[in-house]
Amino acid sequence: MNRAKHIAIIMDGNGRWAELSGKKRVKGHEAGAKVVKEITTYCSNNKDIERLTLYAFSTENWKRPRLEVEFLMKLLEKYLKNELPIYLKNNVRFEPIGDIRAFSKSLQKTIKDVKEKTAHCDGLVQSLALNYGSQDEMLRAVNKIRNCEDDITQEMLGNALDCKHSVDLLIRTGGDHRLSNFLLWQAAYAELFFTDTLWPDFSTSELEKIIKNFTKIERRFGGLK
Ligand code: IPE
Ligand code: IPE
Ligand code: MG
């Protein structure tokens, strides 16, 4: 049976969720942050799951209206500050991915602080993808290693990425069937699950069902069974 050691989620549909009930888009982001908490706690209690990587803000999301971007930055800072004791209680290590240099100094400090304070935790690793884009991650990785004398190997490039771990199960909520620049290298052999559920309505019971289906899939990695 497959183990979903590394689960990655494209948490999409916050804005539509809010608009459906006549609320402002940002209310959807607030509701979405609560689901991040629930799903992280669930994964931290599931011994099969080692890593949970969540797409929170893409390199393309800067194109949104300034007020929405500002709201998301504030929400992220608030989330991380509130979450620190919960990470520690649940033995969760926080390992952000993405280029956080684009964020305010204060937000960068909060991100680094939570990362350092949870560095000793050896339970679930929760990675939030923050100002993350797979193409940007690959470019930064190539630039890091391009001056080495030998030819670049697959291993060298893989290890120069922010996220060095292949994904087993990749889920996208919100009904669209695309990867939106998320973990393109790491998801090379991931099993993909798309659900119409909007992220604020996603639940641990839906995740459980998806994991159950995942465990039954025959993964061949290009070989034969
Ligand atoms: C995902 O929800 C959260 C972020 C991209 C920050 P959206 O904000 O994309 O919600 P929809 O897709 O517009 O409904
Ligand atoms: C993907 O959602 C990014 C995150 C969930 C953070 P988007 O809403 O930005 O993706 P597109 O624009 O629909 O592809
Ligand atoms: Mg969206």
Coordinates of N, CA and C and ligand atoms in Angstrom, one line a residue:
M1 N 0.8 -1.2 0.0 CA 0.0 0.0 0.0 C 0.9 1.3 0.0
N2 N 0.5 2.3 -0.8 CA 1.3 3.5 -0.9 C 1.1 4.3 0.4
R3 N 2.2 4.9 0.8 CA 2.1 5.9 1.9 C 2.2 7.3 1.4
A4 N 1.3 8.1 1.8 CA 1.4 9.5 1.4 C 2.3 10.3 2.3
K5 N 3.6 10.1 2.1 CA 4.6 10.7 3.0 C 4.7 12.2 2.8
H6 N 4.6 12.6 1.5 CA 4.6 14.0 1.2 C 3.3 14.5 0.5
I7 N 2.5 15.2 1.2 CA 1.3 15.7 0.5 C 1.5 17.2 0.2
A8 N 1.1 17.6 -1.0 CA 1.2 19.0 -1.4 C -0.2 19.5 -1.8
I9 N -0.6 20.7 -1.4 CA -2.0 21.1 -1.7 C -2.0 22.6 -2.3
I10 N -2.6 22.7 -3.4 CA -2.9 24.0 -4.0 C -4.3 24.4 -3.4
M11 N -4.2 25.4 -2.5 CA -5.4 25.7 -1.7 C -6.1 26.8 -2.5
D12 N -7.0 26.4 -3.4 CA -7.6 27.4 -4.3 C -9.1 27.5 -4.0
G13 N -9.7 28.7 -4.2 CA -11.1 28.9 -4.1 C -11.6 29.8 -3.0
N14 N -10.6 30.4 -2.3 CA -11.0 31.3 -1.2 C -11.9 32.4 -1.6
G15 N -11.5 33.1 -2.7 CA -12.3 34.3 -3.2 C -13.7 33.9 -3.6
R16 N -13.8 32.8 -4.4 CA -15.1 32.4 -4.8 C -16.0 32.0 -3.7
W17 N -15.4 31.3 -2.7 CA -16.2 30.9 -1.5 C -16.8 32.1 -0.8
A18 N -16.1 33.2 -0.7 CA -16.6 34.4 -0.1 C -17.7 35.0 -0.9
E19 N -17.4 35.2 -2.2 CA -18.3 35.8 -3.1 C -19.7 35.1 -3.2
L20 N -19.6 33.8 -3.1 CA -20.9 33.0 -3.1 C -21.8 33.4 -2.0
S21 N -21.3 33.8 -0.9 CA -22.2 34.2 0.2 C -22.2 35.7 0.4
G22 N -21.9 36.4 -0.7 CA -22.0 37.9 -0.7 C -21.0 38.6 0.1
K23 N -19.9 37.9 0.5 CA -18.8 38.6 1.3 C -17.7 39.0 0.4
K24 N -16.8 39.8 1.0 CA -15.6 40.3 0.3 C -14.6 39.1 0.2
R25 N -13.8 39.1 -0.9 CA -12.9 38.0 -1.1 C -12.0 37.7 0.1
V26 N -11.6 38.8 0.8 CA -10.6 38.6 1.9 C -11.2 37.7 3.0
K27 N -12.6 37.7 3.2 CA -13.2 36.8 4.2 C -12.9 35.4 3.8
G28 N -12.8 35.1 2.6 CA -12.5 33.7 2.1 C -11.1 33.4 2.5
H29 N -10.1 34.3 2.5 CA -8.8 34.0 2.9 C -8.7 33.8 4.4
E30 N -9.5 34.5 5.2 CA -9.6 34.3 6.6 C -10.1 32.9 6.9
A31 N -11.2 32.5 6.2 CA -11.8 31.2 6.4 C -10.8 30.1 6.0
G32 N -10.0 30.4 4.9 CA -9.0 29.5 4.4 C -7.9 29.3 5.5
A33 N -7.5 30.3 6.2 CA -6.4 30.1 7.2 C -6.9 29.2 8.3
K34 N -8.1 29.2 8.6 CA -8.6 28.2 9.7 C -8.5 26.8 9.2
V35 N -8.7 26.6 7.9 CA -8.6 25.2 7.3 C -7.2 24.8 7.3
V36 N -6.2 25.7 7.0 CA -4.8 25.4 7.1 C -4.5 24.8 8.4
K37 N -5.0 25.4 9.5 CA -4.7 25.0 10.8 C -5.3 23.6 11.0
E38 N -6.5 23.3 10.6 CA -7.1 22.0 10.8 C -6.4 20.9 10.1
I39 N -6.1 21.2 8.8 CA -5.4 20.2 8.0 C -4.0 19.9 8.5
T40 N -3.3 20.9 9.0 CA -2.0 20.7 9.6 C -2.0 19.9 10.8
T41 N -3.0 20.2 11.7 CA -3.1 19.4 12.9 C -3.5 17.9 12.6
Y42 N -4.4 17.7 11.6 CA -4.7 16.4 11.2 C -3.4 15.6 10.7
C43 N -2.7 16.3 9.9 CA -1.5 15.6 9.3 C -0.4 15.4 10.4
S44 N -0.3 16.3 11.4 CA 0.7 16.1 12.4 C 0.3 14.9 13.3
N45 N -1.0 14.5 13.3 CA -1.4 13.3 14.1 C -1.4 12.0 13.2
N46 N -1.0 12.1 12.0 CA -1.0 10.9 11.1 C 0.4 10.5 10.9
K47 N 0.8 9.4 11.4 CA 2.2 9.0 11.4 C 2.7 8.7 10.0
D48 N 1.8 8.4 9.1 CA 2.3 8.1 7.7 C 2.8 9.4 7.0
I49 N 2.2 10.6 7.4 CA 2.5 11.8 6.7 C 3.8 12.5 7.3
E50 N 4.8 12.7 6.5 CA 6.0 13.4 7.0 C 6.0 14.8 6.6
R51 N 5.5 15.2 5.5 CA 5.6 16.5 5.0 C 4.2 17.0 4.4
L52 N 3.9 18.2 4.7 CA 2.7 18.9 4.1 C 3.2 20.2 3.5
T53 N 3.1 20.3 2.2 CA 3.5 21.6 1.6 C 2.3 22.3 1.0
L54 N 2.1 23.5 1.4 CA 0.8 24.2 1.1 C 1.2 25.5 0.3
Y55 N 0.5 25.7 -0.8 CA 0.7 26.8 -1.7 C -0.1 28.0 -1.1
A56 N 0.6 29.0 -0.5 CA -0.1 30.1 0.1 C -0.1 31.4 -0.7
F57 N 1.1 31.6 -1.4 CA 1.2 32.9 -2.2 C 2.2 32.6 -3.3
S58 N 1.7 32.8 -4.5 CA 2.5 32.5 -5.7 C 3.3 33.7 -6.2
T59 N 4.3 33.5 -7.0 CA 5.1 34.6 -7.6 C 4.2 35.4 -8.5
E60 N 3.0 34.8 -8.9 CA 2.1 35.5 -9.8 C 1.0 36.2 -9.0
N61 N 0.9 35.9 -7.7 CA -0.2 36.5 -7.0 C 0.0 38.0 -6.7
W62 N 1.2 38.6 -7.0 CA 1.4 40.0 -6.9 C 0.6 40.8 -7.8
K63 N 0.0 40.1 -8.9 CA -0.8 40.8 -9.9 C -2.2 41.2 -9.3
R64 N -2.5 40.7 -8.2 CA -3.8 41.0 -7.6 C -3.9 42.4 -7.1
P65 N -5.1 42.9 -6.8 CA -5.3 44.3 -6.3 C -4.4 44.5 -5.1
R66 N -3.9 45.7 -4.9 CA -3.0 46.0 -3.8 C -3.6 45.7 -2.5
L67 N -4.9 46.0 -2.3 CA -5.5 45.8 -1.0 C -5.6 44.3 -0.7
E68 N -5.8 43.5 -1.7 CA -5.9 42.0 -1.4 C -4.5 41.5 -1.0
V69 N -3.5 42.0 -1.7 CA -2.1 41.5 -1.4 C -1.8 41.9 0.0
E70 N -2.1 43.2 0.3 CA -1.7 43.7 1.7 C -2.5 42.9 2.7
F71 N -3.7 42.6 2.5 CA -4.5 41.8 3.4 C -3.8 40.4 3.6
L72 N -3.4 39.8 2.5 CA -2.8 38.5 2.6 C -1.5 38.5 3.4
M73 N -0.7 39.6 3.2 CA 0.5 39.7 4.0 C 0.2 39.8 5.5
K74 N -0.8 40.6 5.8 CA -1.1 40.8 7.3 C -1.6 39.5 7.8
L75 N -2.5 38.8 7.0 CA -3.0 37.5 7.5 C -1.9 36.5 7.8
L76 N -1.0 36.5 6.9 CA 0.1 35.5 7.0 C 0.9 35.8 8.3
E77 N 1.2 37.1 8.6 CA 1.9 37.4 9.8 C 1.2 37.0 11.0
K78 N -0.1 37.3 11.0 CA -1.0 37.0 12.1 C -1.1 35.5 12.3
Y79 N -1.2 34.8 11.2 CA -1.3 33.3 11.3 C -0.1 32.7 11.9
L80 N 1.1 33.2 11.5 CA 2.4 32.6 11.9 C 2.6 32.9 13.4
K81 N 2.2 34.1 13.8 CA 2.4 34.5 15.2 C 1.5 33.7 16.1
N82 N 0.2 33.5 15.7 CA -0.7 32.7 16.5 C -0.4 31.3 16.5
E83 N 0.2 30.8 15.4 CA 0.4 29.4 15.2 C 1.7 28.9 16.0
L84 N 2.6 29.7 16.2 CA 3.9 29.2 16.8 C 3.7 28.3 18.0
P85 N 2.9 28.7 19.0 CA 2.7 27.7 20.1 C 2.1 26.4 19.7
I86 N 1.3 26.5 18.7 CA 0.6 25.2 18.2 C 1.6 24.3 17.4
Y87 N 2.4 25.0 16.6 CA 3.5 24.2 16.0 C 4.3 23.5 17.1
L88 N 4.7 24.2 18.1 CA 5.5 23.6 19.2 C 4.8 22.5 19.9
K89 N 3.5 22.7 20.2 CA 2.7 21.7 20.9 C 2.6 20.5 20.1
N90 N 2.4 20.6 18.8 CA 2.2 19.5 17.9 C 3.5 18.9 17.3
N91 N 4.7 19.5 17.7 CA 6.0 19.1 17.3 C 6.1 19.2 15.7
V92 N 5.6 20.3 15.2 CA 5.6 20.6 13.8 C 6.8 21.5 13.5
R93 N 7.6 21.2 12.5 CA 8.7 22.0 12.0 C 8.2 22.9 10.8
F94 N 8.4 24.2 10.9 CA 8.0 25.1 9.9 C 9.1 25.3 8.9
E95 N 9.0 25.0 7.7 CA 10.1 25.2 6.7 C 9.5 25.9 5.5
P96 N 9.5 27.2 5.4 CA 9.0 27.9 4.3 C 9.8 27.7 3.0
I97 N 9.1 27.7 1.9 CA 9.8 27.7 0.6 C 9.3 28.9 -0.2
G98 N 10.2 29.3 -1.2 CA 9.9 30.5 -2.0 C 10.9 31.6 -1.6
D99 N 10.8 32.7 -2.3 CA 11.7 33.8 -2.2 C 11.1 34.9 -1.3
I100 N 11.4 34.8 0.0 CA 10.7 35.7 0.9 C 11.4 37.1 1.0
R101 N 12.4 37.3 0.2 CA 13.1 38.6 0.2 C 12.2 39.8 -0.3
A102 N 11.1 39.4 -1.0 CA 10.2 40.4 -1.5 C 9.2 40.9 -0.5
F103 N 9.2 40.2 0.7 CA 8.2 40.6 1.8 C 8.8 41.7 2.6
S104 N 7.9 42.4 3.4 CA 8.4 43.4 4.3 C 9.4 42.8 5.3
K105 N 10.2 43.7 5.9 CA 11.3 43.2 6.9 C 10.6 42.5 8.0
S106 N 9.5 43.1 8.5 CA 8.8 42.6 9.6 C 8.2 41.2 9.3
L107 N 7.6 41.0 8.2 CA 7.1 39.7 7.8 C 8.3 38.7 7.7
Q108 N 9.4 39.1 7.0 CA 10.5 38.2 6.9 C 11.0 37.8 8.3
K109 N 11.0 38.7 9.2 CA 11.5 38.4 10.6 C 10.6 37.3 11.2
T110 N 9.3 37.5 11.1 CA 8.3 36.6 11.7 C 8.5 35.2 11.0
I111 N 8.7 35.1 9.7 CA 8.9 33.9 9.0 C 10.2 33.2 9.6
K112 N 11.3 33.9 9.6 CA 12.5 33.3 10.1 C 12.5 32.9 11.5
D113 N 11.8 33.7 12.3 CA 11.6 33.4 13.8 C 10.9 32.1 14.0
V114 N 9.8 31.9 13.3 CA 9.0 30.7 13.5 C 9.8 29.5 13.0
K115 N 10.5 29.7 11.9 CA 11.4 28.6 11.3 C 12.5 28.2 12.4
E116 N 13.1 29.2 12.9 CA 14.2 28.9 13.9 C 13.6 28.3 15.2
K117 N 12.5 28.8 15.7 CA 11.9 28.3 16.9 C 11.4 26.9 16.8
T118 N 11.1 26.5 15.6 CA 10.5 25.1 15.4 C 11.5 24.2 14.8
A119 N 12.8 24.7 14.7 CA 13.8 23.9 14.0 C 14.1 22.5 14.7
H120 N 13.9 22.5 16.0 CA 14.1 21.2 16.7 C 13.0 20.2 16.6
C121 N 11.8 20.7 16.1 CA 10.7 19.8 16.1 C 10.9 18.7 15.1
D122 N 10.6 17.4 15.5 CA 10.9 16.3 14.6 C 9.6 15.5 14.2
G123 N 8.5 16.2 14.3 CA 7.3 15.6 13.8 C 7.0 16.0 12.3
L124 N 5.8 16.3 12.0 CA 5.5 16.8 10.6 C 6.3 18.0 10.2
V125 N 6.7 18.1 9.0 CA 7.3 19.3 8.4 C 6.2 20.0 7.6
Q126 N 5.8 21.2 8.1 CA 4.8 22.0 7.3 C 5.6 23.1 6.5
S127 N 5.5 23.0 5.2 CA 6.1 24.0 4.4 C 5.0 24.9 3.8
L128 N 5.1 26.2 4.0 CA 4.2 27.1 3.3 C 5.0 27.7 2.2
A129 N 4.4 27.6 1.0 CA 5.0 28.2 -0.2 C 4.7 29.7 -0.3
L130 N 5.7 30.5 -0.1 CA 5.4 32.0 0.1 C 6.2 32.7 -1.0
N131 N 5.6 33.5 -1.7 CA 6.2 34.1 -2.9 C 6.9 33.0 -3.7
Y132 N 6.2 31.9 -3.9 CA 6.8 30.7 -4.5 C 6.3 30.5 -5.9
G133 N 7.2 30.2 -6.8 CA 6.9 29.8 -8.2 C 7.9 28.8 -8.6
S134 N 7.5 27.7 -9.2 CA 8.4 26.6 -9.5 C 9.5 27.1 -10.5
Q135 N 9.1 27.9 -11.4 CA 10.1 28.4 -12.4 C 11.1 29.3 -11.7
D136 N 10.7 30.1 -10.8 CA 11.6 31.0 -10.1 C 12.5 30.2 -9.2
E137 N 12.0 29.1 -8.6 CA 12.8 28.2 -7.7 C 13.9 27.5 -8.5
M138 N 13.5 27.1 -9.7 CA 14.5 26.4 -10.6 C 15.6 27.4 -11.0
L139 N 15.2 28.6 -11.4 CA 16.2 29.6 -11.8 C 17.1 29.9 -10.7
R140 N 16.6 30.1 -9.5 CA 17.4 30.4 -8.4 C 18.4 29.3 -8.1
A141 N 17.9 28.0 -8.3 CA 18.7 26.9 -8.0 C 19.9 26.8 -9.1
V142 N 19.5 27.0 -10.3 CA 20.6 27.0 -11.4 C 21.6 28.0 -11.1
N143 N 21.2 29.2 -10.7 CA 22.1 30.3 -10.5 C 23.1 30.0 -9.3
K144 N 22.5 29.2 -8.3 CA 23.3 28.9 -7.2 C 24.5 27.9 -7.6
I145 N 24.2 27.0 -8.5 CA 25.2 26.0 -8.8 C 25.9 26.1 -10.1
R146 N 25.6 27.2 -10.9 CA 26.1 27.2 -12.3 C 27.6 27.4 -12.4
N147 N 28.2 27.9 -11.3 CA 29.7 28.1 -11.4 C 30.5 26.8 -11.0
C148 N 29.8 25.7 -10.7 CA 30.6 24.5 -10.4 C 31.3 24.0 -11.6
E149 N 32.4 23.3 -11.4 CA 33.2 23.0 -12.6 C 32.7 21.8 -13.4
D150 N 32.0 20.9 -12.7 CA 31.5 19.7 -13.4 C 30.1 20.0 -14.0
D151 N 29.6 19.0 -14.8 CA 28.3 19.2 -15.3 C 27.3 19.1 -14.2
I152 N 26.2 19.8 -14.3 CA 25.2 19.7 -13.3 C 24.4 18.4 -13.4
T153 N 24.3 17.7 -12.3 CA 23.5 16.5 -12.3 C 22.1 16.7 -11.8
Q154 N 21.2 15.7 -12.0 CA 19.9 15.8 -11.5 C 19.8 15.9 -10.0
E155 N 20.8 15.2 -9.3 CA 20.8 15.3 -7.8 C 21.2 16.7 -7.4
M156 N 22.2 17.3 -8.1 CA 22.7 18.6 -7.7 C 21.6 19.6 -7.8
L157 N 20.9 19.6 -8.9 CA 19.8 20.5 -9.1 C 18.7 20.3 -8.1
G158 N 18.3 19.0 -7.9 CA 17.2 18.7 -6.9 C 17.6 19.2 -5.5
N159 N 18.9 19.1 -5.2 CA 19.3 19.6 -3.8 C 19.4 21.1 -3.7
A160 N 19.5 21.8 -4.9 CA 19.6 23.2 -4.8 C 18.2 23.9 -4.8
L161 N 17.1 23.1 -4.9 CA 15.8 23.7 -4.9 C 15.4 24.0 -3.5
D162 N 14.4 24.9 -3.3 CA 13.9 25.2 -1.9 C 13.3 23.9 -1.3
C163 N 12.5 23.2 -2.1 CA 11.9 22.0 -1.7 C 12.6 20.8 -2.3
K164 N 13.3 20.0 -1.5 CA 14.2 18.9 -2.0 C 13.5 17.6 -2.0
H165 N 12.2 17.5 -1.8 CA 11.5 16.3 -1.5 C 10.4 16.0 -2.6
S166 N 10.4 14.8 -3.2 CA 9.4 14.5 -4.2 C 8.1 14.4 -3.5
V167 N 7.0 14.8 -4.3 CA 5.7 14.8 -3.7 C 5.0 13.5 -4.1
D168 N 4.3 12.9 -3.1 CA 3.6 11.6 -3.4 C 2.2 12.0 -3.9
L169 N 1.5 12.9 -3.2 CA 0.1 13.2 -3.4 C -0.1 14.7 -3.6
L170 N -0.6 15.1 -4.7 CA -0.8 16.6 -4.9 C -2.3 16.8 -5.1
I171 N -2.8 17.7 -4.3 CA -4.3 17.9 -4.3 C -4.5 19.4 -4.7
R172 N -5.5 19.6 -5.6 CA -5.9 21.0 -5.9 C -7.4 21.1 -5.6
T173 N -7.7 22.1 -4.7 CA -9.1 22.4 -4.5 C -9.6 23.5 -5.4
G174 N -10.9 23.7 -5.5 CA -11.4 24.9 -6.3 C -11.8 24.6 -7.7
G175 N -11.7 23.4 -8.1 CA -12.2 23.0 -9.4 C -11.4 23.1 -10.7
D176 N -10.3 23.8 -10.6 CA -9.4 24.0 -11.8 C -8.4 22.8 -11.8
H177 N -8.0 22.5 -13.1 CA -7.2 21.4 -13.3 C -5.8 21.8 -13.8
R178 N -5.1 22.6 -13.0 CA -3.8 23.0 -13.4 C -2.9 23.1 -12.2
L179 N -1.6 23.3 -12.5 CA -0.6 23.3 -11.4 C -0.2 24.7 -11.0
S180 N -0.5 25.7 -11.9 CA -0.2 27.1 -11.5 C 1.2 27.3 -10.9
N181 N 2.2 26.7 -11.6 CA 3.6 26.9 -11.2 C 4.0 26.4 -9.9
F182 N 3.4 25.3 -9.5 CA 3.7 24.7 -8.1 C 4.4 23.4 -8.2
L183 N 5.6 23.3 -7.6 CA 6.3 22.1 -7.5 C 6.5 21.2 -8.7
L184 N 6.8 21.9 -9.9 CA 6.8 21.2 -11.1 C 7.9 20.1 -11.2
W185 N 9.0 20.3 -10.5 CA 10.1 19.3 -10.5 C 9.7 18.2 -9.5
Q186 N 9.3 18.6 -8.3 CA 9.1 17.7 -7.2 C 7.8 16.8 -7.5
A187 N 6.9 17.2 -8.3 CA 5.7 16.5 -8.6 C 5.8 15.6 -9.8
A188 N 7.0 15.4 -10.3 CA 7.2 14.6 -11.5 C 6.4 13.3 -11.5
Y189 N 6.4 12.6 -10.3 CA 5.6 11.3 -10.3 C 4.5 11.4 -9.2
A190 N 4.1 12.6 -8.9 CA 3.0 12.7 -7.8 C 1.7 12.1 -8.4
E191 N 0.8 11.6 -7.6 CA -0.5 11.3 -8.0 C -1.3 12.6 -7.8
L192 N -2.1 12.9 -8.8 CA -2.8 14.2 -8.8 C -4.3 14.0 -8.5
F193 N -4.8 14.8 -7.5 CA -6.3 14.7 -7.2 C -6.8 16.2 -7.3
F194 N -7.9 16.3 -8.0 CA -8.6 17.6 -8.2 C -10.0 17.5 -7.6
T195 N -10.3 18.4 -6.7 CA -11.7 18.4 -6.2 C -12.3 19.8 -6.4
D196 N -13.7 19.8 -6.6 CA -14.4 21.0 -6.8 C -14.6 21.8 -5.5
T197 N -14.4 21.1 -4.4 CA -14.6 21.8 -3.1 C -13.7 23.0 -3.0
L198 N -14.3 24.2 -2.6 CA -13.5 25.4 -2.4 C -12.7 25.3 -1.1
W199 N -11.5 25.8 -1.1 CA -10.6 25.6 0.0 C -11.2 25.8 1.4
P200 N -12.0 26.9 1.6 CA -12.6 27.0 3.0 C -13.6 25.9 3.4
D201 N -14.1 25.2 2.4 CA -15.0 24.0 2.7 C -14.2 22.7 2.8
F202 N -12.9 22.7 2.5 CA -12.2 21.4 2.5 C -12.1 21.0 4.0
S203 N -12.1 19.7 4.2 CA -12.2 19.1 5.5 C -11.2 18.0 5.7
T204 N -11.0 17.6 6.9 CA -10.1 16.4 7.2 C -10.8 15.2 6.7
S205 N -12.2 15.1 6.7 CA -12.8 13.9 6.2 C -12.6 13.8 4.6
E206 N -12.6 14.9 3.9 CA -12.3 14.8 2.5 C -10.9 14.4 2.2
L207 N -10.0 14.9 3.0 CA -8.6 14.6 2.9 C -8.4 13.1 3.2
E208 N -9.1 12.6 4.2 CA -9.0 11.2 4.5 C -9.4 10.3 3.4
K209 N -10.5 10.7 2.7 CA -11.0 9.9 1.5 C -10.0 9.9 0.4
I210 N -9.4 11.1 0.2 CA -8.4 11.2 -0.9 C -7.2 10.3 -0.6
I211 N -6.8 10.3 0.6 CA -5.6 9.5 1.0 C -6.0 8.0 0.9
K212 N -7.2 7.7 1.2 CA -7.6 6.3 1.1 C -7.5 5.8 -0.4
N213 N -8.0 6.7 -1.3 CA -8.0 6.3 -2.7 C -6.5 6.3 -3.2
F214 N -5.7 7.2 -2.7 CA -4.3 7.2 -3.1 C -3.6 5.9 -2.7
T215 N -3.9 5.4 -1.5 CA -3.2 4.2 -1.0 C -3.4 3.0 -2.0
K216 N -4.5 3.0 -2.7 CA -4.9 1.9 -3.6 C -4.3 2.0 -5.0
I217 N -3.7 3.1 -5.3 CA -3.2 3.3 -6.7 C -2.0 2.5 -6.9
E218 N -1.8 2.0 -8.1 CA -0.6 1.3 -8.5 C 0.4 2.3 -9.0
R219 N 1.4 2.6 -8.3 CA 2.4 3.6 -8.8 C 3.6 2.8 -9.4
R220 N 3.8 3.1 -10.7 CA 4.8 2.3 -11.4 C 6.2 3.1 -11.7
F221 N 6.2 4.4 -11.6 CA 7.4 5.2 -11.8 C 8.1 4.8 -13.1
G222 N 7.3 4.5 -14.1 CA 7.9 4.1 -15.4 C 8.2 2.7 -15.6
G223 N 8.2 1.9 -14.5 CA 8.5 0.5 -14.6 C 7.2 -0.3 -14.8
L224 N 7.3 -1.6 -14.5 CA 6.2 -2.5 -14.7 C 5.8 -3.1 -13.4
K225 N 4.5 -3.5 -13.3 CA 4.2 -4.2 -12.0 C 3.8 -5.7 -12.3
Ligands
IPE1 C1 -6.4 30.8 -3.2 O1 -7.7 31.3 -3.3 C2 -5.6 31.7 -2.2 C3 -4.5 32.5 -2.9 C4 -4.2 32.4 -4.1 C5 -3.8 33.4 -2.0 P1 -8.1 32.4 -4.5 O2 -7.9 33.8 -3.8 O3 -7.3 32.2 -5.7 O4 -9.6 32.1 -4.7 P2 -10.3 32.1 -6.1 O5 -9.6 31.1 -6.9 O6 -10.2 33.5 -6.7 O7 -11.7 31.7 -5.7
IPE2 C1 -2.7 29.2 -7.1 O1 -4.0 29.7 -7.1 C2 -1.9 29.8 -6.0 C3 -2.2 29.6 -4.7 C4 -3.1 28.7 -4.3 C5 -1.5 30.3 -3.7 P1 -4.3 30.9 -8.1 O2 -5.7 31.3 -7.9 O3 -3.3 32.0 -8.0 O4 -4.1 30.2 -9.5 P2 -4.6 30.5 -11.0 O5 -4.3 32.0 -11.2 O6 -6.1 30.3 -11.0 O7 -3.9 29.6 -11.9
MG3 MG -7.6 31.1 -7.4

